[in-house]
CSV table of C-alpha atoms and ligand atoms in Angstrom, one decimal:
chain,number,residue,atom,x,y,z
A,171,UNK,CA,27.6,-6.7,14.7
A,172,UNK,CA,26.7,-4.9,11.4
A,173,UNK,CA,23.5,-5.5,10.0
A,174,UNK,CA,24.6,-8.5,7.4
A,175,UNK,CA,25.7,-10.0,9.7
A,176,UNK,CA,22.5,-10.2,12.5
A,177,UNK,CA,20.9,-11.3,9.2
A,178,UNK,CA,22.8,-14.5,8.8
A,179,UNK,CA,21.8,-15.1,12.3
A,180,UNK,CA,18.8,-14.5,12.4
A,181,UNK,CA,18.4,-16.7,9.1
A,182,UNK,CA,20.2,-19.9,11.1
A,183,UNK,CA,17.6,-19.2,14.1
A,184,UNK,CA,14.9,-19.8,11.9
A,185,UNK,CA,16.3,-22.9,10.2
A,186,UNK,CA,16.9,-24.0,14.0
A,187,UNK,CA,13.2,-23.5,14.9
A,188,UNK,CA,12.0,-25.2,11.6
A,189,UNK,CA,10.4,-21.9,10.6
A,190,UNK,CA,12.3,-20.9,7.7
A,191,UNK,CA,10.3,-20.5,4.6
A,192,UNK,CA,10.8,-22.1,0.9
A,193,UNK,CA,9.4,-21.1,-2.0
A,194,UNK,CA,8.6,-24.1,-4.7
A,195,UNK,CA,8.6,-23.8,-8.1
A,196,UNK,CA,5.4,-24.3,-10.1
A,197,UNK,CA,5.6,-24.9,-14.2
A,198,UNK,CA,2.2,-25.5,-14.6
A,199,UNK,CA,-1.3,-23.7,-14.5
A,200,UNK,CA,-3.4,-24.0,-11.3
A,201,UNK,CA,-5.3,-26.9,-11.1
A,202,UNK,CA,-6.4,-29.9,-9.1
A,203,UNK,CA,-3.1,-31.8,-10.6
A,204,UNK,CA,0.0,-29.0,-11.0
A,205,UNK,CA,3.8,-29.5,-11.6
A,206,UNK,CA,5.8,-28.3,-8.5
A,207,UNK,CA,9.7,-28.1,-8.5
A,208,UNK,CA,9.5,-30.6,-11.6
A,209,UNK,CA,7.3,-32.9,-9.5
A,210,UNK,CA,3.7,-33.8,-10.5
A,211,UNK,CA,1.8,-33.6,-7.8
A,212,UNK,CA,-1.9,-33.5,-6.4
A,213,UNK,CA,-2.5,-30.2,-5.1
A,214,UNK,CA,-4.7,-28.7,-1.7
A,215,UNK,CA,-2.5,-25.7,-1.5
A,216,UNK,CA,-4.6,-23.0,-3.7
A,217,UNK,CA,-7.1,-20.6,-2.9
A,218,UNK,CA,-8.5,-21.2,-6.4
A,219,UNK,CA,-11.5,-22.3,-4.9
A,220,UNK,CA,-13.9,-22.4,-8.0
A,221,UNK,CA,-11.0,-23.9,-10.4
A,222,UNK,CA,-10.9,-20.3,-12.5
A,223,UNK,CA,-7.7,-19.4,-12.7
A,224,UNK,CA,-7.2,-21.7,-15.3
A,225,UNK,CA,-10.7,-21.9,-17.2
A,226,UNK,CA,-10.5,-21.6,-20.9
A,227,UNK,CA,-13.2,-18.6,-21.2
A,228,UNK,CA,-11.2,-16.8,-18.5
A,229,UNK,CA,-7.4,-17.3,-20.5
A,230,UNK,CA,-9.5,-16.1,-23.9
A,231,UNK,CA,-10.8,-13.3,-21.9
A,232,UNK,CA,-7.2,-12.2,-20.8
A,233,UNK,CA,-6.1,-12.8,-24.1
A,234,UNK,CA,-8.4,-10.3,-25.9
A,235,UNK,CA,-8.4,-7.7,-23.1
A,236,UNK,CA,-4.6,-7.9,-24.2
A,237,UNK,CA,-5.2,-7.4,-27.9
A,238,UNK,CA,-7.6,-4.7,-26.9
A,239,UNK,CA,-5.7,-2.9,-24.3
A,240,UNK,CA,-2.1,-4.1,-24.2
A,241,UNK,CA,-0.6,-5.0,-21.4
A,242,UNK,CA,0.1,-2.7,-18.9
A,243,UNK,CA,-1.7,0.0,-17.8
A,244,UNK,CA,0.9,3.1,-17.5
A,245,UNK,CA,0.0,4.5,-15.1
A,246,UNK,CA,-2.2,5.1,-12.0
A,247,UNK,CA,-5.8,5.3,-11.9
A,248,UNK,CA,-6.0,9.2,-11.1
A,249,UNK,CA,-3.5,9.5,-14.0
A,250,UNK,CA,-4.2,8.0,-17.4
A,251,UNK,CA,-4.3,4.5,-15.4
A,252,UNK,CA,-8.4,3.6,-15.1
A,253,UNK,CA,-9.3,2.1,-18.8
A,254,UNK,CA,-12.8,1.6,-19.5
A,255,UNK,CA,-12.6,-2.5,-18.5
A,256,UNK,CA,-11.2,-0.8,-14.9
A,257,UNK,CA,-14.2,0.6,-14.8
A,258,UNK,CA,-17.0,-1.8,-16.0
A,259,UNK,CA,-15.8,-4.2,-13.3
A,260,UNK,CA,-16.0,-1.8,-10.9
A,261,UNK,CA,-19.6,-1.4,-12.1
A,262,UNK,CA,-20.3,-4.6,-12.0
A,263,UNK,CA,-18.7,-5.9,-8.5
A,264,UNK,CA,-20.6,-2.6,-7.3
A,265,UNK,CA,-24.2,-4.2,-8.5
A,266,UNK,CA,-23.2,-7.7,-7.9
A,267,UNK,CA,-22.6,-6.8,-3.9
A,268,UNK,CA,-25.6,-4.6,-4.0
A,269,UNK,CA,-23.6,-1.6,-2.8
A,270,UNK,CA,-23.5,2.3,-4.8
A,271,UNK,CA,-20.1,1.8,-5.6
A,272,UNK,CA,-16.9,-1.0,-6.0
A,273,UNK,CA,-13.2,0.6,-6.2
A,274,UNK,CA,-10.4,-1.5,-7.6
A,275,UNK,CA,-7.2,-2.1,-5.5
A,276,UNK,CA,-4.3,-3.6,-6.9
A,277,UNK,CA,-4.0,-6.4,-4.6
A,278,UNK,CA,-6.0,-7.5,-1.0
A,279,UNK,CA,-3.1,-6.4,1.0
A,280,UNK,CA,-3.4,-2.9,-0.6
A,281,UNK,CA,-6.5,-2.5,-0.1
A,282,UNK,CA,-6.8,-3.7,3.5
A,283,UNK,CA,-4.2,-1.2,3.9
A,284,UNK,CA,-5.7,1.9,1.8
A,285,UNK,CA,-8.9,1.5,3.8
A,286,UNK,CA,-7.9,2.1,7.2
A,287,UNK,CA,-5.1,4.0,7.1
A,288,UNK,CA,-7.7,6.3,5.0
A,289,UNK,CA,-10.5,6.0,7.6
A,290,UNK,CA,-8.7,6.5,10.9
A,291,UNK,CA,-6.2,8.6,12.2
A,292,UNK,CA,-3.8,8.6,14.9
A,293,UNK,CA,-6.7,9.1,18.1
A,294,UNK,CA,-9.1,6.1,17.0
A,295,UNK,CA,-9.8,3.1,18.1
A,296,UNK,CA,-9.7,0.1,15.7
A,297,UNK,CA,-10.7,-3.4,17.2
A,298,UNK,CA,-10.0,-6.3,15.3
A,299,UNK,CA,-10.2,-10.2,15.7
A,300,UNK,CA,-7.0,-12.2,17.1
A,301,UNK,CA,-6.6,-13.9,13.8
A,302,UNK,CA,-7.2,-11.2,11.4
A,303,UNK,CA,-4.8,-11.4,7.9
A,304,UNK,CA,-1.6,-9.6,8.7
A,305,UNK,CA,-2.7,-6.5,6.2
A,306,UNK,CA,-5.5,-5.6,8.3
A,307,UNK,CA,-3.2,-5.8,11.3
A,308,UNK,CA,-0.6,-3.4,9.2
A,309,UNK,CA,-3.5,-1.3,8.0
A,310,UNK,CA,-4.4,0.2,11.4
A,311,UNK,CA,-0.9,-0.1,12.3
A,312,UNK,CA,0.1,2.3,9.5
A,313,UNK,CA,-2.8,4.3,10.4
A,314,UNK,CA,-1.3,4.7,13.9
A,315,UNK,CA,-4.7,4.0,15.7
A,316,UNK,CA,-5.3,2.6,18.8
A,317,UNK,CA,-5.2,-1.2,17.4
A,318,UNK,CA,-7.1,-3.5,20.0
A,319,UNK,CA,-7.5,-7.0,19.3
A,320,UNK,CA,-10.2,-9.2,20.9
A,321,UNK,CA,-10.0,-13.0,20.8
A,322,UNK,CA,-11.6,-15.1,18.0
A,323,UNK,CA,-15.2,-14.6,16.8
A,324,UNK,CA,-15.8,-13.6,20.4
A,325,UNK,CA,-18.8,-11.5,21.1
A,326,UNK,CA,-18.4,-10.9,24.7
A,327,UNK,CA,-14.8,-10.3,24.2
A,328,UNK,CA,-15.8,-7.8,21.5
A,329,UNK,CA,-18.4,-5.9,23.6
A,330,UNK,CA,-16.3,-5.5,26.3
A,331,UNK,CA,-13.9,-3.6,23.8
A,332,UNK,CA,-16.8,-1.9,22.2
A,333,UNK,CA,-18.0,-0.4,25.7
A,334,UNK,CA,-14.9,1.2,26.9
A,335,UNK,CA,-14.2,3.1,23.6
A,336,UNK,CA,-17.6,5.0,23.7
A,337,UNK,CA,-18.1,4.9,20.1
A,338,UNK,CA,-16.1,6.1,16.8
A,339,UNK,CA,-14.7,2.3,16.5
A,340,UNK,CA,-13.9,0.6,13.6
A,341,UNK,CA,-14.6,-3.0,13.7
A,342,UNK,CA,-12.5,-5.1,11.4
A,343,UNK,CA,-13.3,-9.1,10.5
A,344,UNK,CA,-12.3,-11.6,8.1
A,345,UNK,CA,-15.6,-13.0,7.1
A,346,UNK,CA,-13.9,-16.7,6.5
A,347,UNK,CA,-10.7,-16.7,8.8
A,348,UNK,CA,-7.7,-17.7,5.8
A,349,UNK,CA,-5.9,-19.9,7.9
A,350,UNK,CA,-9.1,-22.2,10.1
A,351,UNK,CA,-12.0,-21.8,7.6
A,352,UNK,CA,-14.3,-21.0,10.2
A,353,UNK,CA,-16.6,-18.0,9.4
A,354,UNK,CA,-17.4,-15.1,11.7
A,355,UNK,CA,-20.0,-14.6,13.9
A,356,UNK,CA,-21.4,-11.3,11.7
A,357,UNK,CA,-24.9,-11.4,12.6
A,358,UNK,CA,-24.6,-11.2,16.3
A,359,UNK,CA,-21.1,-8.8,15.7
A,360,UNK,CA,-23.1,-6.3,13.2
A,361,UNK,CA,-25.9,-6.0,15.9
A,362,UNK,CA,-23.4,-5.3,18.9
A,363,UNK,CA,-21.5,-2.8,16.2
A,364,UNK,CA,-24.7,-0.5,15.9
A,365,UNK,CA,-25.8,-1.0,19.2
A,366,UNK,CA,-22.5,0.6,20.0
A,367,UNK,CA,-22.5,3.5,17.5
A,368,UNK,CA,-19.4,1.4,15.7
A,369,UNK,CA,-18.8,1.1,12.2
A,370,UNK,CA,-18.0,-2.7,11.0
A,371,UNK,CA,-15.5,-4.0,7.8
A,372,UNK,CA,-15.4,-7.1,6.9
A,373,UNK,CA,-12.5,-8.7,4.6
A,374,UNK,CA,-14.6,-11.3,2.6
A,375,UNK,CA,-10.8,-13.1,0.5
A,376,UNK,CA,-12.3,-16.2,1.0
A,377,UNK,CA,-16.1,-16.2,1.5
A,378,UNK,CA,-16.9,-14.8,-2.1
A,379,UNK,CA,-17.5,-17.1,-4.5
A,380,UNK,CA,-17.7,-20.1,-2.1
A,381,UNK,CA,-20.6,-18.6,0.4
A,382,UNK,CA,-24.2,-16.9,0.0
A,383,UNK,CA,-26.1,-16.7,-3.5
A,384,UNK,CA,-24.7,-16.7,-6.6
A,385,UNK,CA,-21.0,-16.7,-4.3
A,386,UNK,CA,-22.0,-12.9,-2.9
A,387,UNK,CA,-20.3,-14.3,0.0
A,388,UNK,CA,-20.7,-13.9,3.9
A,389,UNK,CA,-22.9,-11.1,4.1
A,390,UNK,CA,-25.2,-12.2,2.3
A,391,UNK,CA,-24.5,-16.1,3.9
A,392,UNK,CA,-25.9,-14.3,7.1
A,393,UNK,CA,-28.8,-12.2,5.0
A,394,UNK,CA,-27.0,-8.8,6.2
A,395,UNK,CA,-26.4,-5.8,3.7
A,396,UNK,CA,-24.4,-2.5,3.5
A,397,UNK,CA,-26.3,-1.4,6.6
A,398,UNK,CA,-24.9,-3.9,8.7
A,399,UNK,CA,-21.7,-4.2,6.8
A,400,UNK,CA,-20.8,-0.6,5.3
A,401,UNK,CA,-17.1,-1.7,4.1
A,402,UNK,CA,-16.7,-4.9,2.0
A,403,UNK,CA,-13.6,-5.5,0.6
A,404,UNK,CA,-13.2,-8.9,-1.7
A,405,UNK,CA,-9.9,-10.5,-3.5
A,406,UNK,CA,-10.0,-11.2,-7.1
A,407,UNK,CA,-6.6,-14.0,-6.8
A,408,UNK,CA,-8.9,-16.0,-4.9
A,409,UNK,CA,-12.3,-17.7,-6.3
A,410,UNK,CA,-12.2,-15.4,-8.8
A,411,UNK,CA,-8.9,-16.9,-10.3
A,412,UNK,CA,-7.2,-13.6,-11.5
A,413,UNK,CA,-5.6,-10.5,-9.3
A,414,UNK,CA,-6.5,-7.5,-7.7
A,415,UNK,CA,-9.0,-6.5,-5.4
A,416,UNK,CA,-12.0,-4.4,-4.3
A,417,UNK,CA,-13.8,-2.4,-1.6
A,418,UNK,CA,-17.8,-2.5,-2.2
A,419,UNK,CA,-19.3,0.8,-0.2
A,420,UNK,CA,-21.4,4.1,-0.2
A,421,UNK,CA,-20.6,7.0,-2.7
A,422,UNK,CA,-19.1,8.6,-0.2
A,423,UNK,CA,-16.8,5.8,1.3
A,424,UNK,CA,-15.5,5.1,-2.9
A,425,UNK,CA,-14.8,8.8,-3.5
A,426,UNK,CA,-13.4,9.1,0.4
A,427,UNK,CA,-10.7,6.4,-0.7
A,428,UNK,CA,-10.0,7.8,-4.1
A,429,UNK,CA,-9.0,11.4,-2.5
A,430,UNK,CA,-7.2,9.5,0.9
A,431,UNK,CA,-6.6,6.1,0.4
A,432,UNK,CA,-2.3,6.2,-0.7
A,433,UNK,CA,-1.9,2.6,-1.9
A,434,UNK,CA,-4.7,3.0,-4.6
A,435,UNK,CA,-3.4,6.6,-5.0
A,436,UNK,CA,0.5,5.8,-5.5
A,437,UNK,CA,0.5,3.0,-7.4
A,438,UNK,CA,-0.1,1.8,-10.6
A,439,UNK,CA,-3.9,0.5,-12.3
A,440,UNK,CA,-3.4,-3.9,-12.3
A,441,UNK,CA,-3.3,-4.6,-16.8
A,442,UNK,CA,-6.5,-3.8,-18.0
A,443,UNK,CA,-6.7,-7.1,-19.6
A,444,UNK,CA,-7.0,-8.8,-16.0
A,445,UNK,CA,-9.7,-6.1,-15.4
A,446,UNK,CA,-11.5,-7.8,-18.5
A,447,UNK,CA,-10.9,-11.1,-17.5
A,448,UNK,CA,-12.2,-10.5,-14.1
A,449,UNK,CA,-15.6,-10.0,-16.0
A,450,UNK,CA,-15.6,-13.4,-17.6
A,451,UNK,CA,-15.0,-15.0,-14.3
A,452,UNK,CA,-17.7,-12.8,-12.6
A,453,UNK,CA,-20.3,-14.4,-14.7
A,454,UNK,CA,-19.1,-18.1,-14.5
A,455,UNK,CA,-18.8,-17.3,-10.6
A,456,UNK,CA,-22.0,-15.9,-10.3
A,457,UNK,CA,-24.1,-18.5,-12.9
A,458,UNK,CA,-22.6,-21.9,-12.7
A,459,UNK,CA,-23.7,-22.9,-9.2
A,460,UNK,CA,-22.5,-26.6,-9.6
A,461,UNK,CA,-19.1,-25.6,-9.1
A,462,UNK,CA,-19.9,-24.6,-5.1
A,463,UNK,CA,-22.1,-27.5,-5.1
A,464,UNK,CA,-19.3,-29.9,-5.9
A,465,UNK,CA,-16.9,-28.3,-3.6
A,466,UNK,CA,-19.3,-28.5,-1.2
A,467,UNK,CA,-20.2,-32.2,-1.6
A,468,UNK,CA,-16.2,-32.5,-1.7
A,469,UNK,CA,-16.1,-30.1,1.9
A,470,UNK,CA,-19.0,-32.5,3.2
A,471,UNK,CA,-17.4,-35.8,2.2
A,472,UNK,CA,-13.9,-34.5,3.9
A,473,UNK,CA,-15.3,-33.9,7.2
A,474,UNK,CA,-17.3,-36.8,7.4
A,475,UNK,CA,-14.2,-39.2,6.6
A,476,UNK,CA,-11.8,-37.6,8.5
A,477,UNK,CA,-14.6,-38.0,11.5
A,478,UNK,CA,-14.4,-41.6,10.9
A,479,UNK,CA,-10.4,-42.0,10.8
A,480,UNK,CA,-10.0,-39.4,13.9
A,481,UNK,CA,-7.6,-36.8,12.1
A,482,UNK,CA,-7.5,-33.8,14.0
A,483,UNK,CA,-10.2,-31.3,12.1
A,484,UNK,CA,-10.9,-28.3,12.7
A,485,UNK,CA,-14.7,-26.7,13.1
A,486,UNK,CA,-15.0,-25.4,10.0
A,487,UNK,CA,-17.8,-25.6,7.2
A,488,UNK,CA,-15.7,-23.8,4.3
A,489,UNK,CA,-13.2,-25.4,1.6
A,490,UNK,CA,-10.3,-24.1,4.2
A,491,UNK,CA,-9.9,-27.7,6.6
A,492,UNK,CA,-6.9,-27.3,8.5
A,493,UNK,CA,-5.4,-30.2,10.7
A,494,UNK,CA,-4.1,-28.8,13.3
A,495,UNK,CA,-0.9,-30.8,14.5
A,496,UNK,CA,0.7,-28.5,16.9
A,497,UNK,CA,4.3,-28.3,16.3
A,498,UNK,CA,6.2,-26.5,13.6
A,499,UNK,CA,8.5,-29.6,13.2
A,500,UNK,CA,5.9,-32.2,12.7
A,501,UNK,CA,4.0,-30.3,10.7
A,502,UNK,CA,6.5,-29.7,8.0
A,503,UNK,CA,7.9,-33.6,8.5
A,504,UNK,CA,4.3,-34.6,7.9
A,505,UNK,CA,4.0,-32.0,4.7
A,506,UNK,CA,7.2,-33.6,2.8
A,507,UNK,CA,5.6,-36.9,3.4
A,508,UNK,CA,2.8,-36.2,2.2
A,509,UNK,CA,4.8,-34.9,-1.1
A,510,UNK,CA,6.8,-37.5,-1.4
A,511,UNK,CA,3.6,-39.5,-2.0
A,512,UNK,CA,2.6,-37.4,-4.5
A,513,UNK,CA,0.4,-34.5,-2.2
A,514,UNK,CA,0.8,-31.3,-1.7
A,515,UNK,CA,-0.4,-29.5,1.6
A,516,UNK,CA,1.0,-26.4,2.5
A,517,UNK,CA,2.9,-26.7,6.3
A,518,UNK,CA,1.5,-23.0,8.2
A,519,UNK,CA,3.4,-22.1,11.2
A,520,UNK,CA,4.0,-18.8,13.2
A,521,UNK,CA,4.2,-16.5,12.9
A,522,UNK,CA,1.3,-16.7,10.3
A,523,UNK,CA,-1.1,-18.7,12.9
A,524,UNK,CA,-0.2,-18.9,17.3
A,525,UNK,CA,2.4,-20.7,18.7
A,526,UNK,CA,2.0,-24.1,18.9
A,527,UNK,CA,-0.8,-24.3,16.4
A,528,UNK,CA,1.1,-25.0,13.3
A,529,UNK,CA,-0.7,-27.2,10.9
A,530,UNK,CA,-1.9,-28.3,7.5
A,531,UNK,CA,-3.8,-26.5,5.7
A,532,UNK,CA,-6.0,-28.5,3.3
A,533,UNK,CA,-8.0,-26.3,0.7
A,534,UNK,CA,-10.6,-28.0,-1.5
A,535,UNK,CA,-11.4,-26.4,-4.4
A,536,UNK,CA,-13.9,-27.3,-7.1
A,537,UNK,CA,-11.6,-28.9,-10.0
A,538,UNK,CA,-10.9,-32.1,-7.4
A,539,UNK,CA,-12.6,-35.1,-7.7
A,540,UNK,CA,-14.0,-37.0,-4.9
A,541,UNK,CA,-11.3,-39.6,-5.6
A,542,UNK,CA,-8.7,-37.1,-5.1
A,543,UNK,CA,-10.3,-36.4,-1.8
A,544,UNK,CA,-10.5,-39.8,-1.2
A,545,UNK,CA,-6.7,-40.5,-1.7
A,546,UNK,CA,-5.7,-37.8,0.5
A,547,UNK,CA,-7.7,-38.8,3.6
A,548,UNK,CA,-6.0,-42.2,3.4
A,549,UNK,CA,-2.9,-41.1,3.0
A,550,UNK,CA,-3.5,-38.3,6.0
A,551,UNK,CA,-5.3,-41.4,8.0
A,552,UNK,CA,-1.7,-43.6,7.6
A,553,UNK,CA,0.6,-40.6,8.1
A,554,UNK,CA,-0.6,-39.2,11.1
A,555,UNK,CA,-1.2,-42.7,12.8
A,556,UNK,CA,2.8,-43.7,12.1
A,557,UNK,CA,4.6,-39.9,13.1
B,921,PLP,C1,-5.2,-13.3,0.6
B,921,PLP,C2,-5.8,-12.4,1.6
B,921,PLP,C3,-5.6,-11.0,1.5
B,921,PLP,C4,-4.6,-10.4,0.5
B,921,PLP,O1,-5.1,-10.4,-0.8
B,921,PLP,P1,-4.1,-10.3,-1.9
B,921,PLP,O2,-4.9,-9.9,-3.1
B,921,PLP,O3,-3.5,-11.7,-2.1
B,921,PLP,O4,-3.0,-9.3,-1.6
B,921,PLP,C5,-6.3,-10.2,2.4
B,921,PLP,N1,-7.1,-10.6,3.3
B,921,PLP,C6,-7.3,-12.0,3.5
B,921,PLP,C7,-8.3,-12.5,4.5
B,921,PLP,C8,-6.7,-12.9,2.6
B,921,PLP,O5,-6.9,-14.2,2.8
């Protein structure tokens, strides 16, 4: 069979299994309300967990950062690539997380990627969490380390790990897990790390902005610093509404990834412009705590109804409230019914979370109301009771 061919059947296998993947259209901005494949619809889909994406001070912001700098960048940041708005964020996420230095990376994955596969080589151990994102997985995978996983925000499991590889580890976490909201242990996990001569990372997409002061996210949630938590790396497509990404460090870890890392190296700066932006929605992320406590109130209220009407939640104290439903197919037959009420809640199946634990993923962000929230649950309440 030639190699078109095996794709088409793969492709049908997938139909078959109800795991094929669609992408929607969207014609509007992010939001709580946003237009999808011409459809208005009510939205728990985004990771725009603060409601910036769209904010009019962060679209002026991009907008002069434009006038200022054009658009693209040219070129990479060892090049002519790293403008002066490159590097006042940098300054600034560097201060913000209370670490020497920040380095830019043009998306989460990249960094993820850059990091590892710039820290460890072919003979070390990296041990990471079950349900790690999938670039942290490919980072030590590229790396070609000795990738062990141990299961979820399990301290024993980890420890066990941690004793047979007699130091030189790298310990890799998502601070909030992306796809069940729940938050890793990190106290108990930076303790065990040390103890164990170990060096710990944690990938903070979806804990900045929502957790810990001023949105400095799960490290400082748990009152830990650099010491505990020497490699910090943070989204910006997430609560901070705009693109790219950074890892927060030492001197020595920054200028380690700028010689090493090859996916900051290889590729070119993000627009200058969202560089700028990214420093308007810094200071509304950092200053205007009502936003977190709404979307706390709103994470609060969830829980508590769905308690009371028995849906299936999950133990999780962030914006990220999955239902888990079990089944691919009744999780995307309960997804277009929610749609064709008007909701949107994103169906996630394997391979992006273990067999047989496909569900909804409900995110709550800080532009709904509690009468969104309120709409949803009954509709969720009435759905899962009838299929
Ligand atoms: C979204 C996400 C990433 C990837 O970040 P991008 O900037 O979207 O590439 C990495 N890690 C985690 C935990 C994420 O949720």
């Amino acid at each position: 069979m030639s190699l078109i061919d095996s794709l088409h059947e793969s492709l049908s296998l997938k139909k078959s299994q109800n795991l094929y993947r669609h992408r929607r259209i969207v014609s509007s901005p992010q939001g709580a309300e946003i237009v999808v494949d011409g459809q208005s619809v009510l939205s728990f889909c985004s990771n725009d967990y603060l409601g910036l994406a769209s904010h009019p001070d962060v679209i002026a912001a991009l907008q002069e950062g434009a006038s200022a700098y054009g658009v693209g960048s040219g070129a990479s940041h060892l090049v002519t690539g790293h403008s002066c708005a490159h590097h006042e964020l940098e300054n600034a996420l560097a201060k913000w997380t209370g670490r020497e230095r920040a380095l830019l990376f043009s998306s989460g994955y990249m960094a993820n990627i850059g990091v590892i596969s710039a820290l460890c080589q072919r003979h070390d151990v990296v041990l990471q969490d079950r349900l790690n994102h999938a670039s942290l997985l490919d980072g030590a995978r590229l790396a070609g380390a000795q990738l062990k996983r141990y299961a979820h925000n399990d301290c024993d499991a980890l420890t066990q790990r941690l004793v047979k590889c007699h130091g030189s580890a790298l310990v890799v976490s998502d601070g909030v897990f992306s796809m069940d909201g729940d938050v890793a242990p990190l106290s108990e996990m930076a303790a065990l790390v040390k103890m164990h001569d170990a060096v710990l990372m944690v990938d903070d997409a979806h804990g900045f902005g929502v957790l810990g002061q001023q949105g400095r996210g799960v490290v400082d949630h748990f009152k830990l610093n650099s010491n505990d938590v020497p490699i910090l790396v943070g989204t910006l497509g997430k609560s901070f509404g705009t693109f790219g990404a950074f890892v927060a460090g030492s001197e020595a870890l920054i200028e380690t990834l700028i010689q090493q890392a090859r996916s900051y190296i290889y590729t070119t700066a993000i627009p200058p412009a969202v560089a700028y932006a990214t420093l308007t929605s810094l200071e509304l992320l950092k200053n205007d705590d009502w936003r977190r406590d709404h979307l706390n109130m709103l994470i609060t209220h969830f829980r508590q109804r769905a308690i009371e009407a028995g849906l299936p939640l999950s133990d999780s104290q962030t914006a990220i409230q999955p239902l888990i439903v079990g089944d691919s197919e009744r999780a995307v037959v309960l997804s277009e019914a929610l749609l064709e009420q008007g909701i949107l809640v994103s169906a996630i199946r394997p391979p992006t979370v273990p067999k047989g634990t496909a569900r909804l993923r409900v995110t709550l962000c800080a532009a709904h109301t509690k009468a969104h929230v309120e709409h949803l649950l009954d509709l969720l309440a009435k759905l899962l009771s009838d299929c």
